[in-house]
CSV table of C-alpha atoms and ligand atoms in Angstrom, one decimal:
chain,number,residue,atom,x,y,z
U,1460,UNK,CA,-13.8,1.9,-22.8
U,1461,UNK,CA,-11.9,-1.4,-22.7
U,1462,UNK,CA,-8.3,0.0,-23.0
U,1463,UNK,CA,-7.7,1.1,-19.5
U,1464,UNK,CA,-9.3,-1.8,-18.1
U,1465,UNK,CA,-6.0,-3.6,-17.1
U,1466,UNK,CA,-5.1,-0.4,-15.2
U,1467,UNK,CA,-8.6,-0.5,-13.5
U,1468,UNK,CA,-8.1,-4.3,-12.6
U,1469,UNK,CA,-4.7,-3.4,-11.2
U,1470,UNK,CA,-5.9,-0.6,-9.1
U,1471,UNK,CA,-8.7,-3.3,-7.7
U,1472,UNK,CA,-6.1,-6.0,-6.7
U,1473,UNK,CA,-3.8,-3.4,-5.1
U,1474,UNK,CA,-6.8,-2.2,-2.8
U,1475,UNK,CA,-6.8,-5.6,-1.7
U,1476,UNK,CA,-3.5,-5.2,-0.1
U,1477,UNK,CA,-3.6,-4.7,3.6
U,1478,UNK,CA,-3.1,-0.8,4.4
U,1479,UNK,CA,-4.1,0.1,1.0
U,1480,UNK,CA,-7.7,1.2,0.3
U,1481,UNK,CA,-9.4,2.2,-3.3
U,1482,UNK,CA,-7.7,5.7,-2.9
U,1483,UNK,CA,-4.3,4.7,-1.8
U,1484,UNK,CA,-4.3,2.0,-4.5
U,1485,UNK,CA,-4.9,4.4,-7.1
U,1486,UNK,CA,-2.2,6.8,-6.0
U,1487,UNK,CA,0.0,3.7,-5.9
U,1488,UNK,CA,-0.8,2.9,-9.3
U,1489,UNK,CA,-0.3,6.2,-11.0
U,1490,UNK,CA,3.1,6.2,-8.9
U,1491,UNK,CA,4.1,3.1,-10.5
U,1492,UNK,CA,3.2,4.0,-13.8
U,1493,UNK,CA,5.3,7.1,-13.5
U,1494,UNK,CA,8.3,5.1,-12.2
U,1495,UNK,CA,7.9,2.4,-14.6
U,1496,UNK,CA,11.5,1.5,-15.0
U,1497,UNK,CA,12.6,2.0,-11.6
U,1498,UNK,CA,9.6,0.6,-9.8
U,1499,UNK,CA,6.8,-1.0,-11.8
U,1500,UNK,CA,9.1,-3.5,-13.7
U,1501,UNK,CA,11.4,-4.5,-10.8
U,1502,UNK,CA,8.3,-5.1,-8.7
U,1503,UNK,CA,6.7,-7.2,-11.3
U,1504,UNK,CA,9.6,-9.3,-11.8
U,1505,UNK,CA,10.4,-9.8,-8.3
U,1506,UNK,CA,6.8,-10.8,-7.2
U,1507,UNK,CA,7.0,-13.4,-10.0
U,1508,UNK,CA,10.3,-14.7,-8.7
U,1509,UNK,CA,8.8,-14.7,-5.0
U,1510,UNK,CA,5.4,-16.3,-6.3
U,1511,UNK,CA,7.7,-19.0,-7.8
U,1512,UNK,CA,10.1,-19.5,-4.9
U,1513,UNK,CA,8.5,-18.4,-1.8
U,1514,UNK,CA,7.1,-21.1,0.8
U,1515,UNK,CA,6.4,-22.0,4.2
U,1516,UNK,CA,9.1,-23.7,6.4
U,1517,UNK,CA,7.7,-27.2,6.8
U,1518,UNK,CA,8.9,-27.3,10.2
U,1519,UNK,CA,8.4,-23.9,12.0
U,1520,UNK,CA,6.2,-22.0,9.7
U,1521,UNK,CA,8.5,-19.0,8.8
U,1522,UNK,CA,8.6,-17.8,5.2
U,1523,UNK,CA,11.7,-18.6,3.0
U,1524,UNK,CA,12.5,-20.2,-0.1
U,1525,UNK,CA,13.5,-23.7,1.0
U,1526,UNK,CA,11.2,-26.4,2.3
U,1527,UNK,CA,13.0,-26.0,5.6
U,1528,UNK,CA,14.2,-22.4,6.3
U,1529,UNK,CA,17.5,-20.9,7.2
U,1530,UNK,CA,16.8,-20.8,11.0
U,1531,UNK,CA,15.7,-24.3,11.3
U,1532,UNK,CA,18.6,-25.7,9.2
U,1533,UNK,CA,21.5,-23.6,11.1
U,1534,UNK,CA,23.0,-25.8,13.8
U,1535,UNK,CA,24.0,-22.4,15.5
U,1536,UNK,CA,20.4,-21.7,16.3
U,1537,UNK,CA,19.9,-25.3,18.1
U,1538,UNK,CA,20.3,-23.9,21.6
U,1539,UNK,CA,17.5,-25.4,23.1
U,1540,UNK,CA,15.3,-22.5,23.0
U,1541,UNK,CA,12.2,-22.2,20.7
U,1542,UNK,CA,10.4,-18.9,20.7
U,1543,UNK,CA,6.6,-19.2,19.9
U,1544,UNK,CA,5.0,-16.5,17.9
U,1545,UNK,CA,1.6,-15.8,16.2
U,1546,UNK,CA,2.9,-14.8,12.7
U,1547,UNK,CA,5.8,-14.5,10.2
U,1548,UNK,CA,5.8,-10.7,11.0
U,1549,UNK,CA,6.5,-11.2,14.6
U,1550,UNK,CA,9.4,-13.6,13.8
U,1551,UNK,CA,10.7,-11.1,11.5
U,1552,UNK,CA,10.6,-8.3,14.2
U,1553,UNK,CA,12.3,-10.7,16.8
U,1554,UNK,CA,15.1,-11.2,14.2
U,1555,UNK,CA,15.3,-7.4,13.6
U,1556,UNK,CA,16.0,-6.9,17.4
U,1557,UNK,CA,18.9,-9.5,17.0
U,1558,UNK,CA,18.2,-10.4,20.7
U,1559,UNK,CA,17.1,-14.1,20.2
U,1560,UNK,CA,19.6,-16.8,19.2
U,1561,UNK,CA,17.3,-19.8,19.1
U,1562,UNK,CA,14.8,-21.1,16.9
U,1563,UNK,CA,11.1,-20.3,16.1
U,1564,UNK,CA,7.7,-21.6,15.9
U,1565,UNK,CA,5.0,-19.7,14.0
U,1566,UNK,CA,1.6,-20.6,15.2
U,1567,UNK,CA,-0.2,-19.0,12.1
U,1568,UNK,CA,-2.7,-17.2,14.2
U,1569,UNK,CA,-4.5,-17.5,17.8
U,1570,UNK,CA,-6.9,-20.1,19.1
U,1571,UNK,CA,-10.3,-18.7,18.7
U,1572,UNK,CA,-13.7,-20.4,19.2
U,1573,UNK,CA,-15.5,-17.5,17.2
U,1574,UNK,CA,-13.5,-18.3,14.1
U,1575,UNK,CA,-13.3,-22.1,14.7
U,1576,UNK,CA,-9.7,-22.1,15.1
U,1577,UNK,CA,-8.3,-25.1,17.1
U,1578,UNK,CA,-4.9,-26.3,18.0
U,1579,UNK,CA,-4.9,-28.3,14.6
U,1580,UNK,CA,-5.0,-25.1,12.6
U,1581,UNK,CA,-1.9,-23.4,14.7
U,1582,UNK,CA,0.7,-26.0,14.2
U,1583,UNK,CA,0.4,-26.7,18.0
U,1584,UNK,CA,0.8,-30.5,17.4
U,1585,UNK,CA,4.0,-30.0,15.3
U,1586,UNK,CA,5.0,-27.6,18.4
U,1587,UNK,CA,4.8,-30.4,20.8
U,1588,UNK,CA,6.7,-32.9,18.6
U,1589,UNK,CA,9.7,-30.2,18.3
U,1590,UNK,CA,10.2,-30.3,22.1
U,1591,UNK,CA,11.6,-34.0,21.7
U,1592,UNK,CA,12.9,-33.9,18.3
U,1593,UNK,CA,15.1,-30.9,18.8
U,1594,UNK,CA,16.0,-31.2,22.4
U,1595,UNK,CA,14.0,-27.8,23.1
U,1596,UNK,CA,14.6,-26.8,27.1
U,1597,UNK,CA,13.1,-23.4,27.1
U,1598,UNK,CA,9.8,-22.3,25.1
U,1599,UNK,CA,9.4,-18.6,25.2
U,1600,UNK,CA,5.6,-17.6,24.6
U,1601,UNK,CA,6.2,-14.4,22.6
U,1602,UNK,CA,2.4,-14.1,21.8
U,1603,UNK,CA,0.7,-10.8,21.7
U,1604,UNK,CA,-1.0,-9.2,24.6
U,1605,UNK,CA,-4.4,-9.7,23.3
U,1606,UNK,CA,-7.2,-11.9,24.8
U,1607,UNK,CA,-6.6,-14.6,22.2
U,1608,UNK,CA,-3.0,-14.3,22.5
U,1609,UNK,CA,-3.0,-14.8,25.9
U,1610,UNK,CA,-5.6,-17.6,25.6
U,1611,UNK,CA,-3.5,-19.2,23.2
U,1612,UNK,CA,-0.4,-19.0,25.6
U,1613,UNK,CA,-2.2,-20.7,28.2
U,1614,UNK,CA,-3.4,-23.3,26.4
U,1615,UNK,CA,0.3,-23.9,25.1
U,1616,UNK,CA,1.5,-23.9,28.5
U,1617,UNK,CA,-0.9,-26.4,29.6
U,1618,UNK,CA,0.1,-28.9,26.9
U,1619,UNK,CA,3.8,-28.5,27.6
U,1620,UNK,CA,4.2,-28.2,31.5
U,1621,UNK,CA,6.6,-30.3,33.0
U,1622,UNK,CA,8.3,-31.0,29.8
U,1623,UNK,CA,10.4,-27.6,29.1
U,1624,UNK,CA,10.8,-24.4,31.0
U,1625,UNK,CA,7.9,-22.0,30.1
U,1626,UNK,CA,8.7,-18.3,29.9
U,1627,UNK,CA,7.0,-15.2,28.5
U,1628,UNK,CA,8.3,-11.8,27.4
U,1629,UNK,CA,8.5,-9.2,30.1
U,1630,UNK,CA,5.8,-6.5,30.0
U,1631,UNK,CA,6.7,-3.0,30.7
U,1632,UNK,CA,6.9,0.5,29.5
U,1633,UNK,CA,8.7,0.5,26.0
U,1634,UNK,CA,12.0,2.0,25.5
U,1635,UNK,CA,11.4,5.6,24.7
U,1636,UNK,CA,7.7,5.1,25.9
U,1637,UNK,CA,5.7,7.9,27.4
U,1638,UNK,CA,3.4,6.9,30.3
U,1639,UNK,CA,0.8,9.1,28.9
U,1640,UNK,CA,0.5,7.3,25.5
U,1641,UNK,CA,0.4,4.1,27.1
U,1642,UNK,CA,-2.9,2.0,27.7
U,1643,UNK,CA,-3.8,1.3,31.4
U,1644,UNK,CA,-3.1,-2.5,31.4
U,1645,UNK,CA,0.6,-1.8,30.3
U,1646,UNK,CA,1.1,0.7,33.2
U,1647,UNK,CA,-0.5,-1.6,35.6
U,1648,UNK,CA,1.8,-4.6,34.3
U,1649,UNK,CA,4.8,-2.2,34.4
U,1650,UNK,CA,4.1,-1.1,37.8
U,1651,UNK,CA,3.4,-4.7,39.2
U,1652,UNK,CA,7.0,-5.9,37.6
U,1653,UNK,CA,8.8,-3.0,39.0
U,1654,UNK,CA,12.3,-3.6,40.1
U,1655,UNK,CA,14.8,-1.9,42.7
U,1656,UNK,CA,17.3,0.6,41.0
S,911,UNK,CA,21.6,-15.9,4.5
S,912,UNK,CA,20.8,-15.3,0.4
S,913,UNK,CA,17.5,-17.4,0.1
S,914,UNK,CA,15.3,-14.8,1.4
S,915,UNK,CA,16.8,-12.0,-0.4
S,916,UNK,CA,14.0,-12.0,-3.1
S,917,UNK,CA,11.6,-11.5,-0.3
S,918,UNK,CA,13.6,-8.7,1.2
S,919,UNK,CA,14.1,-7.0,-1.8
S,920,UNK,CA,10.4,-7.1,-2.7
S,921,UNK,CA,9.6,-5.7,0.7
S,922,UNK,CA,12.0,-2.8,0.1
S,923,UNK,CA,10.3,-2.1,-3.2
S,924,UNK,CA,7.0,-2.3,-1.9
S,925,UNK,CA,7.8,0.2,1.0
S,926,UNK,CA,8.5,3.0,-2.0
S,927,UNK,CA,5.0,2.8,-2.8
S,928,UNK,CA,2.9,6.1,-1.7
S,929,UNK,CA,1.0,5.1,1.6
S,930,UNK,CA,3.0,2.1,2.3
S,931,UNK,CA,6.0,2.2,5.0
S,932,UNK,CA,8.4,-0.6,6.0
S,933,UNK,CA,6.0,-2.2,8.4
S,934,UNK,CA,2.9,-2.3,6.1
S,935,UNK,CA,5.2,-3.3,3.3
S,936,UNK,CA,6.3,-6.3,5.4
S,937,UNK,CA,2.6,-7.1,5.9
S,938,UNK,CA,1.8,-6.6,2.6
S,939,UNK,CA,4.3,-9.1,1.4
S,940,UNK,CA,3.2,-11.9,3.7
S,941,UNK,CA,-0.3,-11.2,2.6
S,942,UNK,CA,0.8,-11.5,-1.1
S,943,UNK,CA,2.8,-15.1,-0.3
S,944,UNK,CA,0.0,-16.3,1.7
S,945,UNK,CA,-2.7,-15.4,-1.1
S,946,UNK,CA,0.1,-16.3,-3.8
S,947,UNK,CA,-2.7,-17.8,-6.6
S,948,UNK,CA,-5.4,-15.2,-5.9
S,949,UNK,CA,-3.2,-12.1,-5.5
S,950,UNK,CA,0.7,-12.6,-6.0
S,951,UNK,CA,0.6,-14.2,-9.2
S,952,UNK,CA,-2.2,-12.0,-10.9
S,953,UNK,CA,-0.8,-8.8,-9.6
S,954,UNK,CA,2.7,-9.6,-11.2
S,955,UNK,CA,1.1,-10.5,-14.2
S,956,UNK,CA,-1.0,-7.3,-14.4
S,957,UNK,CA,2.0,-5.1,-13.4
S,958,UNK,CA,3.7,-6.6,-16.3
S,959,UNK,CA,1.1,-5.8,-18.6
S,960,UNK,CA,0.8,-2.3,-17.4
S,961,UNK,CA,4.4,-1.7,-17.4
S,962,UNK,CA,4.3,-2.7,-21.1
S,963,UNK,CA,1.2,-0.8,-22.2
S,964,UNK,CA,0.5,2.3,-20.0
S,965,UNK,CA,1.0,5.5,-21.5
S,966,UNK,CA,0.4,9.5,-20.8
S,967,UNK,CA,-2.0,10.7,-23.5
S,968,UNK,CA,-0.1,13.0,-25.8
S,969,UNK,CA,-2.6,15.5,-25.9
S,970,UNK,CA,-4.2,15.6,-22.1
S,971,UNK,CA,-1.7,13.8,-20.1
S,972,UNK,CA,-4.3,11.2,-18.9
S,973,UNK,CA,-3.0,7.8,-18.3
S,974,UNK,CA,-4.3,5.2,-20.6
S,975,UNK,CA,-2.9,2.5,-23.1
S,976,UNK,CA,-3.1,4.5,-26.4
S,977,UNK,CA,-0.8,7.5,-27.7
S,978,UNK,CA,-4.3,9.5,-27.5
S,979,UNK,CA,-6.7,8.6,-24.8
S,980,UNK,CA,-10.2,7.1,-25.1
S,981,UNK,CA,-11.6,10.6,-23.8
S,982,UNK,CA,-9.6,12.8,-26.4
S,983,UNK,CA,-10.6,10.3,-29.2
S,984,UNK,CA,-14.4,10.4,-28.2
S,985,UNK,CA,-16.2,12.9,-30.5
S,986,UNK,CA,-19.2,12.8,-27.6
S,987,UNK,CA,-16.6,14.4,-25.3
S,988,UNK,CA,-15.8,17.3,-28.0
S,989,UNK,CA,-18.4,19.6,-26.3
S,990,UNK,CA,-16.4,22.9,-26.3
S,991,UNK,CA,-15.9,22.3,-22.3
S,992,UNK,CA,-12.2,21.6,-21.0
S,993,UNK,CA,-11.5,20.6,-17.5
S,994,UNK,CA,-8.0,21.4,-16.4
S,995,UNK,CA,-6.7,19.3,-13.3
S,996,UNK,CA,-3.7,18.9,-11.5
S,997,UNK,CA,-3.1,15.3,-11.9
S,998,UNK,CA,-4.5,12.1,-13.2
S,999,UNK,CA,-5.9,11.3,-9.9
S,1000,UNK,CA,-8.1,14.3,-10.1
S,1001,UNK,CA,-9.4,13.4,-13.6
S,1002,UNK,CA,-10.3,10.0,-12.4
S,1003,UNK,CA,-12.2,11.7,-9.5
S,1004,UNK,CA,-13.9,14.0,-11.8
S,1005,UNK,CA,-14.7,10.8,-13.8
S,1006,UNK,CA,-16.2,8.9,-11.0
S,1007,UNK,CA,-18.6,11.6,-10.3
S,1008,UNK,CA,-20.0,11.4,-13.6
S,1009,UNK,CA,-21.0,14.9,-14.0
S,1010,UNK,CA,-18.5,16.2,-16.6
S,1011,UNK,CA,-19.1,15.4,-20.2
S,1012,UNK,CA,-16.3,17.5,-21.8
S,1013,UNK,CA,-12.4,16.7,-22.2
S,1014,UNK,CA,-9.7,17.2,-19.7
S,1015,UNK,CA,-6.2,18.7,-19.6
S,1016,UNK,CA,-4.0,17.2,-16.9
S,1017,UNK,CA,-1.3,19.9,-15.9
S,1018,UNK,CA,0.8,17.4,-14.1
S,1019,UNK,CA,1.3,19.8,-10.9
S,1020,UNK,CA,1.1,23.3,-10.0
S,1021,UNK,CA,3.4,26.2,-10.7
S,1022,UNK,CA,6.0,26.5,-8.1
S,1023,UNK,CA,8.7,29.0,-7.8
S,1024,UNK,CA,10.4,26.8,-5.0
S,1025,UNK,CA,10.5,23.6,-7.0
S,1026,UNK,CA,11.4,25.4,-10.3
S,1027,UNK,CA,8.2,24.4,-12.1
S,1028,UNK,CA,7.1,26.8,-14.6
S,1029,UNK,CA,4.4,26.8,-17.4
S,1030,UNK,CA,6.4,24.6,-19.6
S,1031,UNK,CA,6.7,21.9,-17.1
S,1032,UNK,CA,2.9,21.7,-16.6
S,1033,UNK,CA,1.7,21.5,-20.3
S,1034,UNK,CA,0.5,24.7,-20.1
S,1035,UNK,CA,1.6,25.7,-23.8
S,1036,UNK,CA,-0.5,22.6,-25.0
S,1037,UNK,CA,-3.6,23.9,-23.1
S,1038,UNK,CA,-3.1,27.2,-25.0
S,1039,UNK,CA,-3.0,25.3,-28.3
S,1040,UNK,CA,-5.9,23.2,-27.6
S,1041,UNK,CA,-8.3,26.1,-27.2
S,1042,UNK,CA,-8.0,26.9,-31.0
S,1043,UNK,CA,-7.5,23.3,-32.3
S,1044,UNK,CA,-10.5,21.9,-30.6
S,1045,UNK,CA,-12.8,24.6,-30.3
S,1046,UNK,CA,-13.0,25.0,-26.7
S,1047,UNK,CA,-15.5,27.3,-25.4
S,1048,UNK,CA,-15.3,26.9,-21.9
S,1049,UNK,CA,-12.2,26.2,-19.6
S,1050,UNK,CA,-12.9,24.9,-16.2
S,1051,UNK,CA,-10.1,25.3,-13.7
S,1052,UNK,CA,-10.7,22.5,-11.2
S,1053,UNK,CA,-7.5,23.0,-9.3
S,1054,UNK,CA,-7.2,22.1,-5.6
S,1055,UNK,CA,-7.7,24.7,-3.3
S,1056,UNK,CA,-4.3,25.3,-2.0
S,1057,UNK,CA,-2.0,28.6,-2.4
S,1058,UNK,CA,0.0,26.7,-5.5
S,1059,UNK,CA,-3.4,25.5,-7.1
S,1060,UNK,CA,-4.8,28.9,-7.1
S,1061,UNK,CA,-1.7,30.7,-8.4
S,1062,UNK,CA,-1.8,28.4,-11.1
S,1063,UNK,CA,-5.4,28.9,-11.8
S,1064,UNK,CA,-4.9,32.8,-11.9
S,1065,UNK,CA,-1.8,32.5,-14.4
S,1066,UNK,CA,-3.8,30.0,-16.6
S,1067,UNK,CA,-6.9,32.8,-16.6
S,1068,UNK,CA,-4.2,35.4,-17.4
S,1069,UNK,CA,-3.3,33.6,-20.6
S,1070,UNK,CA,-6.7,32.8,-21.8
S,1071,UNK,CA,-8.8,35.7,-20.8
S,1072,UNK,CA,-10.8,37.1,-23.9
S,1073,UNK,CA,-10.4,33.9,-25.8
S,1074,UNK,CA,-12.7,31.4,-23.6
S,1075,UNK,CA,-15.2,31.5,-20.9
S,1076,UNK,CA,-13.2,31.0,-17.6
S,1077,UNK,CA,-15.1,29.1,-14.7
S,1078,UNK,CA,-13.8,27.3,-11.7
S,1079,UNK,CA,-15.7,24.6,-9.4
S,1080,UNK,CA,-18.0,26.2,-7.0
S,1081,UNK,CA,-17.4,26.5,-3.2
S,1082,UNK,CA,-18.2,23.5,-2.0
S,1083,UNK,CA,-14.7,22.3,-2.5
S,1084,UNK,CA,-13.5,23.0,1.0
S,1085,UNK,CA,-10.4,25.4,1.7
S,1086,UNK,CA,-7.5,23.3,1.6
S,1087,UNK,CA,-9.1,20.4,0.2
S,1088,UNK,CA,-8.0,18.2,-2.7
S,1089,UNK,CA,-10.3,16.8,-5.3
S,1090,UNK,CA,-9.2,13.2,-5.0
S,1091,UNK,CA,-10.4,13.3,-1.3
S,1092,UNK,CA,-13.9,14.5,-2.1
S,1093,UNK,CA,-16.9,12.2,-2.5
S,1094,UNK,CA,-18.8,12.3,-5.8
S,1095,UNK,CA,-21.7,14.4,-4.6
S,1096,UNK,CA,-19.5,17.1,-3.5
S,1097,UNK,CA,-17.8,17.1,-6.9
S,1098,UNK,CA,-21.2,16.8,-8.7
S,1099,UNK,CA,-22.3,19.9,-6.6
S,1100,UNK,CA,-19.5,22.2,-7.2
S,1101,UNK,CA,-19.6,21.1,-10.8
S,1102,UNK,CA,-23.2,22.2,-11.3
S,1103,UNK,CA,-22.7,25.6,-9.5
S,1104,UNK,CA,-19.6,26.5,-11.1
S,1105,UNK,CA,-19.1,30.2,-11.8
S,1106,UNK,CA,-17.6,32.6,-14.5
S,1107,UNK,CA,-14.4,33.8,-13.1
R,942,ZN,ZN1,11.9,-23.2,10.0
R,943,ZN,ZN1,-6.3,12.6,-23.7
């Protein structure tokens, strides 16, 4: 039957989103159809707007609606601190915490021999350029505590040493975290970095 | 900053979909922006089409693009068997199994004193009407094996007894199980071994 073809196609596309499989895509589409005015139509409109306006910042890789993002154009954020993250979701997480007042550099992934991802694919040359052009004095390597993340951090540190102060996020027990739920590596790191009360 | 307002609004709407929380909505939106041509634009277009065309079948409650759905208009499906399900996702699950050749009646939920859901809210009067108008000889109660599902099945059985053959899906549907979670084989086996009430 052809009349439900669009609905089937919508389910198929929705199932391609990270976090949604075929079953949750079907549930989502039924929910959208039920909430047509409140959800489906506004969602379609917003997607169209975002498809037309969203772009990657040419300087840092953040996602926004201008060629150069708000953070890169804000003079307030030019405090000499540059926080290097793997992807935009990490940048957004940092911004939600409100703790960091400098600028970002989004790598767009990690170095990976297996996936043939080298420095060129990760905006690392641009990162090196920014040290001079933006008067960066400290680079905070806020990469994930995975093997690829740490390999990438070491590579960047090699490129930048003697040019800026290099730091990384402290490792330890998360606020509210229960020891019993933590992996061994986190407990080890937290123990090794223990502080006097 | 106002320039990322549309992206933030899109994340907020996406987070309202079942199965997506704020974090997975952010991941999904970043994925959509990265796959703009392949995913974001086609998704927006399809949503617009579905918003304009999708409707509930006035006869059975199935979702399609006509006032009366393909199954209700197909003479091939008028074999006297009517399968009663809780929602459209269950109808779709039955159709995927391919085992059932008759028509459906989608209740749109289960009776619930707590949520003040009575027979009128569940298309039960329409179900009773269909027995005569469509020459139904067997009603298969394919409701979920939950307390509310079984309460609803008993209520419908009371309304229809002496008028049609009443059956329910055979054991094979796990206790507490929902149809939409089952594999095709289980649904097929349960349908083939259905028993008179
Ligand atoms: Zn930027
Ligand atoms: Zn129908």
